[in-house]
Coordinates of C-alpha atoms and ligand atoms in Angstrom, one line a residue:
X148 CA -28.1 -24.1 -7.8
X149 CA -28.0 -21.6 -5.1
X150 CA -28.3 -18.0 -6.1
X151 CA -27.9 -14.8 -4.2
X152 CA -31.7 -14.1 -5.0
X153 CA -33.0 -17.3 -3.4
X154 CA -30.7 -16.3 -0.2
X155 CA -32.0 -12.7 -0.3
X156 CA -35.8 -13.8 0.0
X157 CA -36.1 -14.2 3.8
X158 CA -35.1 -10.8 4.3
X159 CA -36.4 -9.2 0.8
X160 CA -38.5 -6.1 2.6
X161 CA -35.5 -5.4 4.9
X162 CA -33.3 -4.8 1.8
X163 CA -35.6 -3.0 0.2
X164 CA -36.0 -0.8 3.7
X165 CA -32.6 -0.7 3.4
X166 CA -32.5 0.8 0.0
X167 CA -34.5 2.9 0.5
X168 CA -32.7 4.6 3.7
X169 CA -29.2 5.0 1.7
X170 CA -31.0 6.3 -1.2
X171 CA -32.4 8.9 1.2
X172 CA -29.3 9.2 3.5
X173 CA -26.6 9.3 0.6
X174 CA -26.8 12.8 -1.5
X175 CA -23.9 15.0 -2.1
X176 CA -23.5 18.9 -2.6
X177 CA -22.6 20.0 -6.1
X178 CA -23.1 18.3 -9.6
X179 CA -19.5 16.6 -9.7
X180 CA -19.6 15.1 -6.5
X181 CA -23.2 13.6 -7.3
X182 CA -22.3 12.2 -10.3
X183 CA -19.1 10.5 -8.9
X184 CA -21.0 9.5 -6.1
X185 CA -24.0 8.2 -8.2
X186 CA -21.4 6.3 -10.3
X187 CA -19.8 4.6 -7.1
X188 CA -23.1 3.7 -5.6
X189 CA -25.2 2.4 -9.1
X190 CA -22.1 -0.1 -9.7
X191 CA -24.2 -2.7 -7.8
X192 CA -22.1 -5.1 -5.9
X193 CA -23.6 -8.9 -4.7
X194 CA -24.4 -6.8 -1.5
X195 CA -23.1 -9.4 0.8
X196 CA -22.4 -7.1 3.6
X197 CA -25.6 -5.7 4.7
X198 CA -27.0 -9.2 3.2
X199 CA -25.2 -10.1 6.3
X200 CA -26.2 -7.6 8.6
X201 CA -30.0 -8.3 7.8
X202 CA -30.0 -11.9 8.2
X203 CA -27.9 -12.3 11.1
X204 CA -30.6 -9.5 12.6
X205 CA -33.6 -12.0 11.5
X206 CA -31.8 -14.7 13.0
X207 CA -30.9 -13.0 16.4
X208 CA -34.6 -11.1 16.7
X209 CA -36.1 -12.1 20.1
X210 CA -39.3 -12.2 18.2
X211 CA -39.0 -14.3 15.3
X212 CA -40.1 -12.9 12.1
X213 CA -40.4 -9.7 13.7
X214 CA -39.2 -6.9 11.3
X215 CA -35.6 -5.9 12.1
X216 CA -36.1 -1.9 11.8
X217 CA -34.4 0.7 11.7
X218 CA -30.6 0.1 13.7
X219 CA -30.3 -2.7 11.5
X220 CA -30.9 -0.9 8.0
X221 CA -28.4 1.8 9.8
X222 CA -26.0 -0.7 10.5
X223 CA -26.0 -3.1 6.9
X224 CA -25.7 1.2 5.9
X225 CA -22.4 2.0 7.9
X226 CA -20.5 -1.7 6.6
X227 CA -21.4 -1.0 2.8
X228 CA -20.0 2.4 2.9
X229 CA -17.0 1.6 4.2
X230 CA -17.1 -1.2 1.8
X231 CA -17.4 1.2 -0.7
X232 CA -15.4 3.8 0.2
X233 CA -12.9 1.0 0.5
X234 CA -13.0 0.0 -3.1
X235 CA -12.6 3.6 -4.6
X236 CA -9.4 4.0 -2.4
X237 CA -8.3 0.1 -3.2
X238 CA -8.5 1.0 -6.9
X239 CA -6.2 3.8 -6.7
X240 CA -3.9 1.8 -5.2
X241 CA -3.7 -0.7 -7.8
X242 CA -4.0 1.9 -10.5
X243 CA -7.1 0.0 -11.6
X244 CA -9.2 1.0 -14.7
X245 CA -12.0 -1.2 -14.2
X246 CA -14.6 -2.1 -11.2
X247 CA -17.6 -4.6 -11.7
X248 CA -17.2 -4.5 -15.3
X249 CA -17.4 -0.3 -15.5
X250 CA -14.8 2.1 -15.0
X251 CA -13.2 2.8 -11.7
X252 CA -13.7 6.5 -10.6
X253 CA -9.9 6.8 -10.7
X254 CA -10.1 5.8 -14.2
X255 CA -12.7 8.5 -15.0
X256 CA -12.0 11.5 -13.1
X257 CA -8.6 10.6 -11.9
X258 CA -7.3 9.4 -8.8
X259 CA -6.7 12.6 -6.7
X260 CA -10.9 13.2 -6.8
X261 CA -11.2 9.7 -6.5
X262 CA -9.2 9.6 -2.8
X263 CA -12.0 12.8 -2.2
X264 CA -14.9 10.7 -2.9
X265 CA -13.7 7.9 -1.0
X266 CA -13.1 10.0 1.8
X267 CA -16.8 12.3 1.2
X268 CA -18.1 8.7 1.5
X269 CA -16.8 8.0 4.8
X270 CA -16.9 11.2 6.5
X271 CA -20.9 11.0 5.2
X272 CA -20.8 7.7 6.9
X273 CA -19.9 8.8 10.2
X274 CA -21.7 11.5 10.7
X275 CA -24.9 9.9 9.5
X276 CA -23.9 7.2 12.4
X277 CA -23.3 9.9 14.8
X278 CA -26.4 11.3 14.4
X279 CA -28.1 8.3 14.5
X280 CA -27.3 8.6 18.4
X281 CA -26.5 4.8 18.1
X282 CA -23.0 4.9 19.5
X283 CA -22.9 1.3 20.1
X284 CA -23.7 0.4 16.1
X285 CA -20.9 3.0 15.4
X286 CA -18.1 2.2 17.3
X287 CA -18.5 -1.4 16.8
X288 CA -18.1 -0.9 13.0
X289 CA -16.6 1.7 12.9
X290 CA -13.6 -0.2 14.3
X291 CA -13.2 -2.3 11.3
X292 CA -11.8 1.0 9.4
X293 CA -8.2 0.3 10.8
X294 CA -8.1 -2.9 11.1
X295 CA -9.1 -2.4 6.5
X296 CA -5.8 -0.1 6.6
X297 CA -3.5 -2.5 8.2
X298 CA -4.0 -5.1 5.8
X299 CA -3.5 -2.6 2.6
X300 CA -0.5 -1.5 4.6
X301 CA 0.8 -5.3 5.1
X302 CA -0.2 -6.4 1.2
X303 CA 1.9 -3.6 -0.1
X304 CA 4.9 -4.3 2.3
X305 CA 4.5 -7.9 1.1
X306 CA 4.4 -6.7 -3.2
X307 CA 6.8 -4.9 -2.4
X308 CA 9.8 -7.0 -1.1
X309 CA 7.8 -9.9 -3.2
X310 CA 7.8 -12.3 0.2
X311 CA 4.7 -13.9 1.6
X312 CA 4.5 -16.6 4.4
X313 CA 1.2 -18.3 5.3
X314 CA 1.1 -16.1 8.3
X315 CA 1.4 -13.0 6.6
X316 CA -1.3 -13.8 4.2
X317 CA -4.0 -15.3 6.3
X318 CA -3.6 -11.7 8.4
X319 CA -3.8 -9.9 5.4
X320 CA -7.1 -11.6 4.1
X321 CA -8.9 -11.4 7.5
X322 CA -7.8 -7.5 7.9
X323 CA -8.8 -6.4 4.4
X324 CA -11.9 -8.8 4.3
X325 CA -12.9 -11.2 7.1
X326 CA -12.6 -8.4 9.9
X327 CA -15.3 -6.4 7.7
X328 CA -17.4 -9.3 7.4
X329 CA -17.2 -10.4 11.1
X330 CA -18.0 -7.1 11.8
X331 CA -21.3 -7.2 10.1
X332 CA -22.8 -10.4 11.0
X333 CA -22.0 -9.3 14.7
X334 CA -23.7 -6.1 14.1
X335 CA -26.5 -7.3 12.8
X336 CA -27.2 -9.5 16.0
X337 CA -25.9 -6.0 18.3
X338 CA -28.9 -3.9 16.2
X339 CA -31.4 -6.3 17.8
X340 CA -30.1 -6.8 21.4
X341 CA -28.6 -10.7 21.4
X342 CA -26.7 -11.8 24.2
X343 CA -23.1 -11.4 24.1
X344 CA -22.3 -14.8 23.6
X345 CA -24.5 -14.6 20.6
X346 CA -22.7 -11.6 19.4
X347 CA -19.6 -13.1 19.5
X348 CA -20.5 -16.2 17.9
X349 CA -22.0 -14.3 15.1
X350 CA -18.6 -12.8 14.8
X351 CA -16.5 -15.7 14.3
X352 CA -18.6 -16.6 11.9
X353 CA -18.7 -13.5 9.7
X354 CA -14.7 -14.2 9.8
X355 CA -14.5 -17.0 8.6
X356 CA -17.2 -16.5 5.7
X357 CA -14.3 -13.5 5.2
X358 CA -11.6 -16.1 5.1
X359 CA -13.5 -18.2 2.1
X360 CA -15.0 -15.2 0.8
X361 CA -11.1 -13.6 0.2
X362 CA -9.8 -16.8 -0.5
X363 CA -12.5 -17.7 -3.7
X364 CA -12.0 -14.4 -4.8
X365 CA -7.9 -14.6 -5.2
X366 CA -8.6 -18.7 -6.3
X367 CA -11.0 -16.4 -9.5
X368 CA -8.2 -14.2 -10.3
X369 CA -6.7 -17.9 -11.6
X370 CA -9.7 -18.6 -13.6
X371 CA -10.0 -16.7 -16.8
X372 CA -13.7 -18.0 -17.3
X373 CA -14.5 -16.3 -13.8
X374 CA -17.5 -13.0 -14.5
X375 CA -15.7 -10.7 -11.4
X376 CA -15.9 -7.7 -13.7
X377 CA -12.0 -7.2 -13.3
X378 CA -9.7 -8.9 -15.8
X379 CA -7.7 -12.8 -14.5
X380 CA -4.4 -12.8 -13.4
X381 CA -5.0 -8.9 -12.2
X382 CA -3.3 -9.9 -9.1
X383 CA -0.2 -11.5 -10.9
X384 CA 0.0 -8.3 -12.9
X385 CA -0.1 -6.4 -9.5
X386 CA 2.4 -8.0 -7.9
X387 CA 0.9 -9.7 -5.5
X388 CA 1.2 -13.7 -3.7
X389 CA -1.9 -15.0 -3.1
X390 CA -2.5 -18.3 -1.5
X391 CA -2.7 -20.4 -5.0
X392 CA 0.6 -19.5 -5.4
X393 CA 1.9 -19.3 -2.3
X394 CA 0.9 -22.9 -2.2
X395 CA 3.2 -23.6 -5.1
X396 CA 6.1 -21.3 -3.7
X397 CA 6.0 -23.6 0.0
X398 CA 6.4 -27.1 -2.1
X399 CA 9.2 -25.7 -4.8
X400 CA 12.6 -25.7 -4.0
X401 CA 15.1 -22.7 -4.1
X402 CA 15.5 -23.0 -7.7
X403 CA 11.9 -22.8 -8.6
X404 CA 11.0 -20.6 -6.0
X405 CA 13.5 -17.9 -7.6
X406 CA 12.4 -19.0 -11.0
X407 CA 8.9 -18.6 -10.2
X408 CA 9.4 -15.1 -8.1
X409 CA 11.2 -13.9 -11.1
X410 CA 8.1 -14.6 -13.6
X411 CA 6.0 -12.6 -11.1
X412 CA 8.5 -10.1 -11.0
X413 CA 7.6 -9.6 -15.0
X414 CA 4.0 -9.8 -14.9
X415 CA 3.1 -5.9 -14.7
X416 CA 4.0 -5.9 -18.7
X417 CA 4.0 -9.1 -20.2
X418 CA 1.5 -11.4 -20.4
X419 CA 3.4 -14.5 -21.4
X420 CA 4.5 -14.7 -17.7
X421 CA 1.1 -14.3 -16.2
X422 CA -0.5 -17.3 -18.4
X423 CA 2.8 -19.4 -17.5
X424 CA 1.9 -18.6 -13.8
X425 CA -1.7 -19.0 -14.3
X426 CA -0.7 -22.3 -15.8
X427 CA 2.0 -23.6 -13.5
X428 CA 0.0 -22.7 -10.4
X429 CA -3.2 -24.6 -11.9
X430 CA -0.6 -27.5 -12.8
X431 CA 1.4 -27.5 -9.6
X432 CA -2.2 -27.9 -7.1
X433 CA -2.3 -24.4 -6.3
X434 CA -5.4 -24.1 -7.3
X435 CA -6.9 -27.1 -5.6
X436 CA -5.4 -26.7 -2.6
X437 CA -6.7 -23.0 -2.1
X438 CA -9.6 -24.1 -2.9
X439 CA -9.9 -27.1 0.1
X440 CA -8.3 -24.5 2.7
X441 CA -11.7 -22.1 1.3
X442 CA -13.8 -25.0 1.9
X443 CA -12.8 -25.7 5.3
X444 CA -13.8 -22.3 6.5
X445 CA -16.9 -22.8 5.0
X446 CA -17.2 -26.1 6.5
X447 CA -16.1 -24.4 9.6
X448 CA -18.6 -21.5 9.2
X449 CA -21.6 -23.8 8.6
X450 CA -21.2 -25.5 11.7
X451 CA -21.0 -22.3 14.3
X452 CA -24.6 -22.2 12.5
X453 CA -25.6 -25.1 14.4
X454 CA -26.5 -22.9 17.7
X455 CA -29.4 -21.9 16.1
X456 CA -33.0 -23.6 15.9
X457 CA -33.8 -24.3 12.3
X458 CA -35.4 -21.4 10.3
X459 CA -35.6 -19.7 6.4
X460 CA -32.8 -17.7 8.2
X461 CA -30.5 -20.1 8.9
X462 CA -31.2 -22.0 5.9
X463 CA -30.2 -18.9 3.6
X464 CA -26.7 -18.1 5.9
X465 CA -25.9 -22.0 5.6
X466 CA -27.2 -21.2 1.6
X467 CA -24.4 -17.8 1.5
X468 CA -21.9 -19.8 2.6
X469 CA -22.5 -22.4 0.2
X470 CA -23.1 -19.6 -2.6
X471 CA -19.6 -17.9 -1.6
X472 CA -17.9 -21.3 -2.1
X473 CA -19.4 -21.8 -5.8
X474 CA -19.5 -18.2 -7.3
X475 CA -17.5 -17.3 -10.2
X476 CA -18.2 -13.8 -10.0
Ligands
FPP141 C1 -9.8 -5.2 -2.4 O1 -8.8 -6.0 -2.5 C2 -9.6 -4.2 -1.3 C3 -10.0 -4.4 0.0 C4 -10.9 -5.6 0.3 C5 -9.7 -3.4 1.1 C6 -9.2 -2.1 0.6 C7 -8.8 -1.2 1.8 C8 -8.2 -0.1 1.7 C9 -7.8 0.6 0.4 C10 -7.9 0.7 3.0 C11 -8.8 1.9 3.1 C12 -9.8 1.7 4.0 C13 -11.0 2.5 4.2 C14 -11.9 2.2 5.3 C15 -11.3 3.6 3.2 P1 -8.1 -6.5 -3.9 O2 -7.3 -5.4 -4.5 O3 -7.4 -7.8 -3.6 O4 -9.4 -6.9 -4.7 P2 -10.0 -6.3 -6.1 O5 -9.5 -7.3 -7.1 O6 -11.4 -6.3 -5.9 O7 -9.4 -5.0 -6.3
MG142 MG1 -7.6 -4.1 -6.0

């Protein structure tokens, strides 16, 4: 079996460099804001962002097996935090108690502190990129901060006239997730001065580990048995249509389509209608046929890989993609 720890080891000193440099980097003024910050930061995520940015660096150095340095460790630093930061805003969005298995900040101190220390967390983030002097590692992530906006903007347009269309989902997913992700796999090859071309490619590919990436996680929220640290059928609950269902919404006719919306339509506070979505979704090949559109992005992403000689680098992104197609958490 593939594990995230097997797929770390080819870049294990440049994630501990990396550690180390947020550790130093990321302190806040005044007790409260260290202990919120402190609870944001020890809720340790799979990492896969600046797991991103470090490989794709390795891959991309001109001198292989060179150490990456320092604009990479600054760059896998500027797509986590807005990762972060993104979370802590996301959950008080969706009124959410829980995050990786703890508390969500909103849940703790409520959610008007929680917007601050989302926001503390970016401004922190720029202006540590600023002064960096990189300008080209800033503003080529930095970017990704609308584009994360957009897509929040579009979900809650979409919950909240309960409509979806394949169109409108696939945007959402690559604004709120594969944009982020293209962004760091491209970044990581920027921090070490590939071609263009090779930027690019490292781009595309970033995307469409974002498309499986956000598609697996939305195919989880249908499996109770799945360890995300958030509880199944959250996004039923929340109102919104992800592409499991969606599926099953294209291939019903009117009166299932209105009998189904109408047992989402409940699922905010009763639980009978979430299992019997959870369940007819599963029975109806929602589930399977997220899962093949997940696949063939993965199949897709695998592939762009093939521009590259053979290496422990390539093997572990070929092994992430793989990874993101099998987790359950
Ligand atoms: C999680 O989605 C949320 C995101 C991937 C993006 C959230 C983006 C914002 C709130 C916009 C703000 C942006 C910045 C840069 C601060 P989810 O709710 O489907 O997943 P979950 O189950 O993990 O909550
Ligand atoms: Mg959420």
């Amino acid at each position: 079996m593939i594990t995230l720890d097997s797929i770390r080891k080819p870049v294990a000193a440049e994630l501990e460099a990396y550690a180390a440099f947020v550790e130093r980097q990321f302190t806040a003024e005044g007790e409260l804001l260290s202990e919120m910050l402190t609870h944001a930061l020890t809720a340790r995520g799979k990492g896969i962002r600046p797991l991103l940015v470090l490989l794709s660096a390795a891959l991309n150095a001109p001198v292989k097996g060179a150490s990456t340095g320092r604009r990479a460790c600054l760059a896998a630093m500027l797509v986590e935090m807005i990762h972060v930061a993104s979370l802590i805003h996301d959950d008080v969005i969706d009124e959410a108690d829980t995050r990786r298995g703890r508390p969500s900040v909103n849940a703790i101190w409520q959610s008007h502190r929680a917007v601050l220390l989302g926001d503390y967390v970016l401004s922190r983030n720029l202006a540590i990129g600023l002064q960096s002097g990189q300008f080209d590692l800033v503003t080529h992530i930095c970017g990704a901060m609308a584009t994360l906006c957009e897509g929040e903007v579009l979900q809650a347009e979409c919950v909240g006239k309960r409509e979806m269309t394949r169109r409108s989902y696939l945007d959402i997913i690559y604004k709120k997730t594969a944009c982020l992700l293209g962004v760091s796999a491209s970044a990581g090859a920027l921090a070490v001065g590939a071609t263009r071309d090779k930027v690019a490619l490292m781009r595309r590919f970033g995307e469409a580990v974002g498309m499986a990436f956000q598609i697996q996680d939305d195919l989880l929220d249908f499996r109770p048995d799945a360890r995300t640290g958030k509880p199944a059928g959250n996004d039923l609950r929340e109102g919104k249509i992800t592409l499991p269902l969606l599926a099953v919404l294209e291939r019903s006719d009117e009166t299932r389509r209105t009998e189904l919306l109408a047992a989402l339509g409940r699922c905010r506070d009763d639980e009978a209608s979430v299992e019997y979505l959870r369940e007819a979704v599963e029975r109806e090949g929602g589930v399977a046929f997220a899962a093949e559109v997940m696949r063939g992005y993965v199949s897709r992403a695998v592939e762009m890989l093939a521009e590259y000689e053979p290496s422990d680098c390539r093997k572990a992104l070929a092994d992430l993609c793989a990874y993101i197609a099998e987790r359950d958490c």
